[in-house]
Amino acid sequence: MTGSVQRALLFLDVDGPLIPFGAVAQPYPTYATGSEPAGADANPLLTRINPEHGPRLAALPCELVWATTWMADANECIAPRIGLPQLAVVAWPEPSDIDDQDVRNGLHWKTRALVEWAAGRPFAWADDEVTDIDRSWVAAHHQGPAMLHRVDPCHGLTDRDYVALDSWLRQPT
C-alpha cells in the first residue's frame, strides 16, 4: 500500500442537474459559450447549460464521472461547452431481470451499476431521480460512504447543491 488516498467520486447526471427542464412560468436562460462543439445545434437544450458549472464542478474535491444516458456524448458535447476535461463515463449494463425487479421495487436503474462502479470508494451522486429507496439500498450494499443528492430538475444545480456536495466531499472518510 502506498498510503495514498483515492478521492471520492462524484457521479454526475446531465438531464436535470446540468440541463434544467420542467414546468416553469418563464423560459430558461440560454448561454452561448463561444466554444460550441461541432453539431451542438443538434440539441437545442444544450444552450440551457450554464458554463459556470464547469469551474464549479472542477473545484469540488472529487473525481468527476459522467453517470448519464448521454454516455460518451457528454465528453463530446458537454465537457467542452463548460470547460471540463474528458471524464470517465459509466457504461450502463444491458437491462436484466434483476433490473426489472428493482424498478418494480422503486430502485433507480442506475443505482446498482453506480455502487458496482464505485467498488467501495466514497461517492456522491447528483441526479434528479434519486429517492429514499436508492439511499436505503446504497446504505445496505455499499461498503464506503455515499451521498445521494437529488437535484431539482426545474432549476438544475444551484448554489445550495454545490454547498451540500462540497461540504460532504470535504468530510474525512
mmCIF file of C-alpha atoms in Angstrom:
data_model
loop_
_atom_site.group_PDB
_atom_site.id
_atom_site.type_symbol
_atom_site.label_atom_id
_atom_site.label_comp_id
_atom_site.label_asym_id
_atom_site.label_seq_id
_atom_site.Cartn_x
_atom_site.Cartn_y
_atom_site.Cartn_z
ATOM 1 C CA MET A 1 0.000 0.000 0.000
ATOM 2 C CA THR A 2 1.343 3.399 -0.958
ATOM 3 C CA GLY A 3 -0.547 5.376 1.642
ATOM 4 C CA SER A 4 -2.295 7.486 -0.989
ATOM 5 C CA VAL A 5 -5.985 8.069 -0.581
ATOM 6 C CA GLN A 6 -8.264 7.993 -3.588
ATOM 7 C CA ARG A 7 -10.540 10.981 -3.892
ATOM 8 C CA ALA A 8 -14.265 10.462 -3.647
ATOM 9 C CA LEU A 9 -16.205 10.052 -6.868
ATOM 10 C CA LEU A 10 -18.973 12.386 -7.991
ATOM 11 C CA PHE A 11 -21.352 10.631 -10.358
ATOM 12 C CA LEU A 12 -22.999 13.363 -12.412
ATOM 13 C CA ASP A 13 -26.216 13.129 -14.388
ATOM 14 C CA VAL A 14 -26.833 15.623 -17.220
ATOM 15 C CA ASP A 15 -30.586 15.945 -17.798
ATOM 16 C CA GLY A 16 -31.921 17.744 -14.731
ATOM 17 C CA PRO A 17 -28.685 18.691 -12.944
ATOM 18 C CA LEU A 18 -26.983 20.436 -15.892
ATOM 19 C CA ILE A 19 -29.876 20.825 -18.335
ATOM 20 C CA PRO A 20 -32.843 22.103 -16.352
ATOM 21 C CA PHE A 21 -36.315 21.144 -17.540
ATOM 22 C CA GLY A 22 -39.895 21.046 -16.326
ATOM 23 C CA ALA A 23 -42.814 23.376 -15.962
ATOM 24 C CA VAL A 24 -41.772 26.960 -15.329
ATOM 25 C CA ALA A 25 -43.574 30.254 -15.701
ATOM 26 C CA GLN A 26 -40.823 31.771 -17.849
ATOM 27 C CA PRO A 27 -38.319 30.490 -20.414
ATOM 28 C CA TYR A 28 -34.985 29.153 -19.228
ATOM 29 C CA PRO A 29 -31.949 31.374 -19.729
ATOM 30 C CA THR A 30 -29.680 30.305 -22.552
ATOM 31 C CA TYR A 31 -25.908 30.566 -22.792
ATOM 32 C CA ALA A 32 -23.545 30.828 -25.731
ATOM 33 C CA THR A 33 -20.072 29.697 -24.747
ATOM 34 C CA GLY A 34 -18.013 30.626 -27.795
ATOM 35 C CA SER A 35 -16.614 27.092 -27.795
ATOM 36 C CA GLU A 36 -19.570 25.276 -29.255
ATOM 37 C CA PRO A 37 -18.630 21.724 -30.204
ATOM 38 C CA ALA A 38 -19.369 20.531 -33.729
ATOM 39 C CA GLY A 39 -23.018 19.580 -34.077
ATOM 40 C CA ALA A 40 -24.011 21.420 -30.896
ATOM 41 C CA ASP A 41 -27.059 22.823 -32.640
ATOM 42 C CA ALA A 42 -28.393 19.256 -32.924
ATOM 43 C CA ASN A 43 -29.686 19.534 -29.354
ATOM 44 C CA PRO A 44 -31.194 22.939 -28.577
ATOM 45 C CA LEU A 45 -31.321 22.121 -24.850
ATOM 46 C CA LEU A 46 -27.515 22.386 -24.655
ATOM 47 C CA THR A 47 -27.860 26.164 -24.589
ATOM 48 C CA ARG A 48 -29.520 25.802 -21.152
ATOM 49 C CA ILE A 49 -26.241 24.593 -19.635
ATOM 50 C CA ASN A 50 -24.690 27.405 -17.663
ATOM 51 C CA PRO A 51 -20.948 27.439 -18.468
ATOM 52 C CA GLU A 52 -20.251 28.381 -14.826
ATOM 53 C CA HIS A 53 -20.961 24.747 -13.925
ATOM 54 C CA GLY A 54 -17.606 23.675 -15.352
ATOM 55 C CA PRO A 55 -15.349 25.643 -12.980
ATOM 56 C CA ARG A 56 -17.640 24.929 -10.037
ATOM 57 C CA LEU A 57 -17.600 21.189 -10.697
ATOM 58 C CA ALA A 58 -13.842 21.193 -11.292
ATOM 59 C CA ALA A 59 -13.323 22.950 -7.934
ATOM 60 C CA LEU A 60 -15.056 20.159 -6.000
ATOM 61 C CA PRO A 61 -12.610 17.846 -4.174
ATOM 62 C CA CYS A 62 -13.508 14.706 -6.106
ATOM 63 C CA GLU A 63 -13.112 12.726 -9.287
ATOM 64 C CA LEU A 64 -15.953 13.622 -11.657
ATOM 65 C CA VAL A 65 -17.614 10.781 -13.569
ATOM 66 C CA TRP A 66 -20.439 11.057 -16.093
ATOM 67 C CA ALA A 67 -23.391 8.950 -14.917
ATOM 68 C CA THR A 68 -25.844 9.758 -17.669
ATOM 69 C CA THR A 69 -27.594 8.261 -20.660
ATOM 70 C CA TRP A 70 -25.542 10.776 -22.669
ATOM 71 C CA MET A 71 -22.623 8.389 -22.014
ATOM 72 C CA ALA A 72 -19.583 9.324 -24.194
ATOM 73 C CA ASP A 73 -21.585 12.135 -25.826
ATOM 74 C CA ALA A 74 -21.216 14.002 -22.518
ATOM 75 C CA ASN A 75 -17.492 14.280 -23.257
ATOM 76 C CA GLU A 76 -18.154 15.311 -26.856
ATOM 77 C CA CYS A 77 -20.962 17.829 -26.347
ATOM 78 C CA ILE A 78 -20.999 18.969 -22.724
ATOM 79 C CA ALA A 79 -17.465 18.862 -21.311
ATOM 80 C CA PRO A 80 -16.022 21.282 -23.925
ATOM 81 C CA ARG A 81 -19.027 23.576 -23.548
ATOM 82 C CA ILE A 82 -18.357 24.083 -19.823
ATOM 83 C CA GLY A 83 -14.576 23.752 -19.839
ATOM 84 C CA LEU A 84 -14.216 20.306 -18.328
ATOM 85 C CA PRO A 85 -11.649 17.757 -19.484
ATOM 86 C CA GLN A 86 -12.692 14.349 -20.755
ATOM 87 C CA LEU A 87 -14.208 12.474 -17.804
ATOM 88 C CA ALA A 88 -14.675 8.810 -17.082
ATOM 89 C CA VAL A 89 -18.093 7.556 -18.185
ATOM 90 C CA VAL A 90 -20.198 4.885 -16.510
ATOM 91 C CA ALA A 91 -21.055 2.240 -19.105
ATOM 92 C CA TRP A 92 -24.533 1.016 -18.282
ATOM 93 C CA PRO A 93 -25.078 -2.736 -18.363
ATOM 94 C CA GLU A 94 -27.731 -4.294 -20.540
ATOM 95 C CA PRO A 95 -31.102 -4.487 -18.745
ATOM 96 C CA SER A 96 -31.698 -7.721 -16.864
ATOM 97 C CA ASP A 97 -34.449 -9.448 -14.920
ATOM 98 C CA ILE A 98 -32.885 -8.064 -11.722
ATOM 99 C CA ASP A 99 -33.198 -4.535 -13.123
ATOM 100 C CA ASP A 100 -36.849 -5.137 -13.940
ATOM 101 C CA GLN A 101 -37.460 -6.300 -10.364
ATOM 102 C CA ASP A 102 -35.535 -3.299 -8.988
ATOM 103 C CA VAL A 103 -37.696 -0.904 -10.991
ATOM 104 C CA ARG A 104 -40.858 -2.592 -9.708
ATOM 105 C CA ASN A 105 -39.475 -2.143 -6.174
ATOM 106 C CA GLY A 106 -38.745 1.537 -6.807
ATOM 107 C CA LEU A 107 -34.955 1.278 -7.107
ATOM 108 C CA HIS A 108 -33.472 3.527 -9.794
ATOM 109 C CA TRP A 109 -31.992 1.602 -12.701
ATOM 110 C CA LYS A 110 -28.599 3.358 -12.209
ATOM 111 C CA THR A 111 -28.181 2.522 -8.516
ATOM 112 C CA ARG A 112 -26.684 -0.989 -8.720
ATOM 113 C CA ALA A 113 -24.314 -0.001 -11.520
ATOM 114 C CA LEU A 114 -23.013 3.020 -9.606
ATOM 115 C CA VAL A 115 -22.349 1.005 -6.453
ATOM 116 C CA GLU A 116 -20.519 -1.574 -8.552
ATOM 117 C CA TRP A 117 -18.532 1.139 -10.382
ATOM 118 C CA ALA A 118 -17.545 2.786 -7.088
ATOM 119 C CA ALA A 119 -16.210 -0.554 -5.781
ATOM 120 C CA GLY A 120 -16.219 0.621 -2.166
ATOM 121 C CA ARG A 121 -14.881 4.124 -2.835
ATOM 122 C CA PRO A 122 -16.731 7.050 -1.264
ATOM 123 C CA PHE A 123 -19.096 8.638 -3.763
ATOM 124 C CA ALA A 124 -21.682 11.329 -4.225
ATOM 125 C CA TRP A 125 -24.353 11.015 -6.888
ATOM 126 C CA ALA A 126 -26.086 14.140 -8.235
ATOM 127 C CA ASP A 127 -29.254 13.236 -10.118
ATOM 128 C CA ASP A 128 -32.827 14.469 -10.356
ATOM 129 C CA GLU A 129 -34.293 10.976 -9.858
ATOM 130 C CA VAL A 130 -32.653 9.872 -6.597
ATOM 131 C CA THR A 131 -35.119 8.620 -3.957
ATOM 132 C CA ASP A 132 -35.039 7.348 -0.394
ATOM 133 C CA ILE A 133 -35.279 3.791 -1.774
ATOM 134 C CA ASP A 134 -31.963 4.354 -3.567
ATOM 135 C CA ARG A 135 -30.416 5.826 -0.415
ATOM 136 C CA SER A 136 -31.506 2.825 1.666
ATOM 137 C CA TRP A 137 -30.262 0.333 -0.904
ATOM 138 C CA VAL A 138 -26.867 2.042 -1.175
ATOM 139 C CA ALA A 139 -26.531 2.199 2.631
ATOM 140 C CA ALA A 140 -27.132 -1.567 2.774
ATOM 141 C CA HIS A 141 -24.957 -2.565 -0.208
ATOM 142 C CA HIS A 142 -22.080 -0.071 -0.471
ATOM 143 C CA GLN A 143 -19.045 -0.506 1.771
ATOM 144 C CA GLY A 144 -17.959 3.140 1.732
ATOM 145 C CA PRO A 145 -19.620 6.468 2.480
ATOM 146 C CA ALA A 146 -22.145 7.685 -0.078
ATOM 147 C CA MET A 147 -24.250 10.798 -0.592
ATOM 148 C CA LEU A 148 -27.180 10.525 -2.966
ATOM 149 C CA HIS A 149 -28.145 14.103 -3.741
ATOM 150 C CA ARG A 150 -31.388 14.891 -5.526
ATOM 151 C CA VAL A 151 -31.231 17.959 -7.782
ATOM 152 C CA ASP A 152 -34.462 19.780 -8.648
ATOM 153 C CA PRO A 153 -34.717 19.373 -12.450
ATOM 154 C CA CYS A 154 -36.668 22.613 -12.776
ATOM 155 C CA HIS A 155 -33.617 24.573 -11.603
ATOM 156 C CA GLY A 156 -30.625 22.297 -12.178
ATOM 157 C CA LEU A 157 -27.593 22.564 -9.924
ATOM 158 C CA THR A 158 -27.868 25.612 -7.663
ATOM 159 C CA ASP A 159 -25.629 27.271 -5.079
ATOM 160 C CA ARG A 160 -27.334 25.153 -2.430
ATOM 161 C CA ASP A 161 -26.492 21.945 -4.284
ATOM 162 C CA TYR A 162 -22.847 22.960 -4.653
ATOM 163 C CA VAL A 163 -22.603 23.804 -0.947
ATOM 164 C CA ALA A 164 -24.110 20.437 0.025
ATOM 165 C CA LEU A 165 -21.843 18.483 -2.316
ATOM 166 C CA ASP A 166 -18.716 20.409 -1.344
ATOM 167 C CA SER A 167 -19.435 20.017 2.361
ATOM 168 C CA TRP A 168 -19.985 16.267 2.059
ATOM 169 C CA LEU A 169 -16.959 15.740 -0.181
ATOM 170 C CA ARG A 170 -14.689 17.553 2.298
ATOM 171 C CA GLN A 171 -15.665 15.337 5.228
ATOM 172 C CA PRO A 172 -12.984 12.900 6.298
ATOM 173 C CA THR A 173 -13.880 9.384 5.165
#
